[in-house]
Amino acid sequence: MKTALGTVLITEDEIQRRIGEMGRQISADYADGIVTFVGILKGSFVFLADLIRSVSPEVHIEVDFMSVSSYGDATTTSGTVHIEKDLGISIEGKDVIIVEDIVDTGLTLLHVYNIFSARGARSLRVATLLEKPGNLKYNRPLDYVGFKIPNKFVVGFGLDYAQVYRNLPDIRVLDEI
Ligand code: IMP
Ligand code: MG
């Protein structure tokens, strides 16, 4: 498939403004608490870096990362998940925010949520920069959503196409040419 960078869907300024709002919301929700942010690699790392810096210093935070690949099919939610890189810390009894770049089918998120609840997290919430309309598999509310976007393939701000374009400061549509 031949591709080309298309129009800017969300500008750098819009992203930063929205992440600021999300950080303030998280700060209010976890005031004086401790939160463990878990970024799902690789796409979430740019968003996570900005999100944690918009959380108030009164909230003590931990950060870790996990990398998973899910092999599910479209009709079941029982597809297996392969953990490529696991957490280095225990999340038992902790208040966890799972950080995603984008939720599409929700299958990745469903798997991670199930793993973390089996490990005894005290609470589990989700922060995602982007949400596509196809979120069918993860049937809980997404707690912190940056932007709802149309069902187009987008890149930038951590999101890739074949590992390229993560460095773009804004979110752009990838066009087929
Ligand atoms: P889900 O399991 O279908 O929700 O897929 C989530 C993962 O698919 C994301 O973490 C991304 O890695 C990838 N993904 C889905 N849509 C896009 C997109 O538009 N651009 C880049 N990656 C995407
Ligand atoms: Mg991803």
CSV table of N, CA, C and O in Angstrom, one decimal, residues 26-28 30-35 37 55-61:
chain,number,residue,atom,x,y,z
A,26,ILE,N,-7.7,14.6,36.2
A,26,ILE,CA,-7.0,13.5,37.0
A,26,ILE,C,-6.5,14.0,38.3
A,26,ILE,O,-6.7,13.3,39.4
A,27,SER,N,-6.0,15.2,38.4
A,27,SER,CA,-5.5,15.8,39.6
A,27,SER,C,-6.7,15.9,40.6
A,27,SER,O,-6.5,15.7,41.8
A,28,ALA,N,-7.8,16.3,40.1
A,28,ALA,CA,-9.0,16.5,41.0
A,28,ALA,C,-9.5,15.1,41.5
A,28,ALA,O,-9.9,15.0,42.6
A,30,TYR,N,-7.8,12.4,41.9
A,30,TYR,CA,-6.9,11.6,42.7
A,30,TYR,C,-6.2,12.6,43.7
A,30,TYR,O,-5.0,12.3,44.1
A,31,ALA,N,-6.8,13.6,44.1
A,31,ALA,CA,-6.2,14.6,45.0
A,31,ALA,C,-5.5,14.0,46.2
A,31,ALA,O,-6.2,13.1,46.8
A,32,ASP,N,-4.3,14.3,46.5
A,32,ASP,CA,-3.5,13.7,47.6
A,32,ASP,C,-3.3,12.2,47.5
A,32,ASP,O,-3.0,11.6,48.5
A,33,GLY,N,-3.6,11.7,46.4
A,33,GLY,CA,-3.5,10.2,46.3
A,33,GLY,C,-2.2,9.8,45.6
A,33,GLY,O,-1.3,10.6,45.3
A,34,ILE,N,-2.1,8.5,45.3
A,34,ILE,CA,-1.0,7.9,44.6
A,34,ILE,C,-1.6,7.2,43.4
A,34,ILE,O,-2.6,6.5,43.5
A,35,VAL,N,-1.1,7.5,42.2
A,35,VAL,CA,-1.6,6.9,41.0
A,35,VAL,C,-0.5,6.2,40.2
A,35,VAL,O,0.6,6.7,40.1
A,37,PHE,N,0.5,5.1,36.6
A,37,PHE,CA,0.2,5.2,35.2
A,37,PHE,C,0.9,4.0,34.5
A,37,PHE,O,2.1,3.9,34.6
A,55,VAL,N,-0.3,16.7,35.5
A,55,VAL,CA,-0.9,16.3,36.8
A,55,VAL,C,-0.2,17.1,37.9
A,55,VAL,O,1.0,17.2,37.9
A,56,SER,N,-1.0,17.5,38.8
A,56,SER,CA,-0.6,18.4,39.9
A,56,SER,C,0.5,17.6,40.8
A,56,SER,O,0.4,16.4,41.0
A,57,PRO,N,1.5,18.4,41.3
A,57,PRO,CA,2.5,17.8,42.1
A,57,PRO,C,2.0,17.2,43.4
A,57,PRO,O,2.7,16.3,44.0
A,58,GLU,N,0.8,17.5,43.8
A,58,GLU,CA,0.2,16.9,45.1
A,58,GLU,C,-0.1,15.5,44.8
A,58,GLU,O,-0.2,14.7,45.8
A,59,VAL,N,-0.3,15.1,43.6
A,59,VAL,CA,-0.6,13.7,43.3
A,59,VAL,C,0.7,13.0,43.1
A,59,VAL,O,1.5,13.4,42.3
A,60,HIS,N,1.0,11.9,43.8
A,60,HIS,CA,2.2,11.2,43.7
A,60,HIS,C,2.0,10.1,42.6
A,60,HIS,O,1.0,9.4,42.7
A,61,ILE,N,2.9,10.1,41.7
A,61,ILE,CA,2.6,9.1,40.6
A,61,ILE,C,3.8,8.1,40.4
A,61,ILE,O,4.9,8.5,40.7
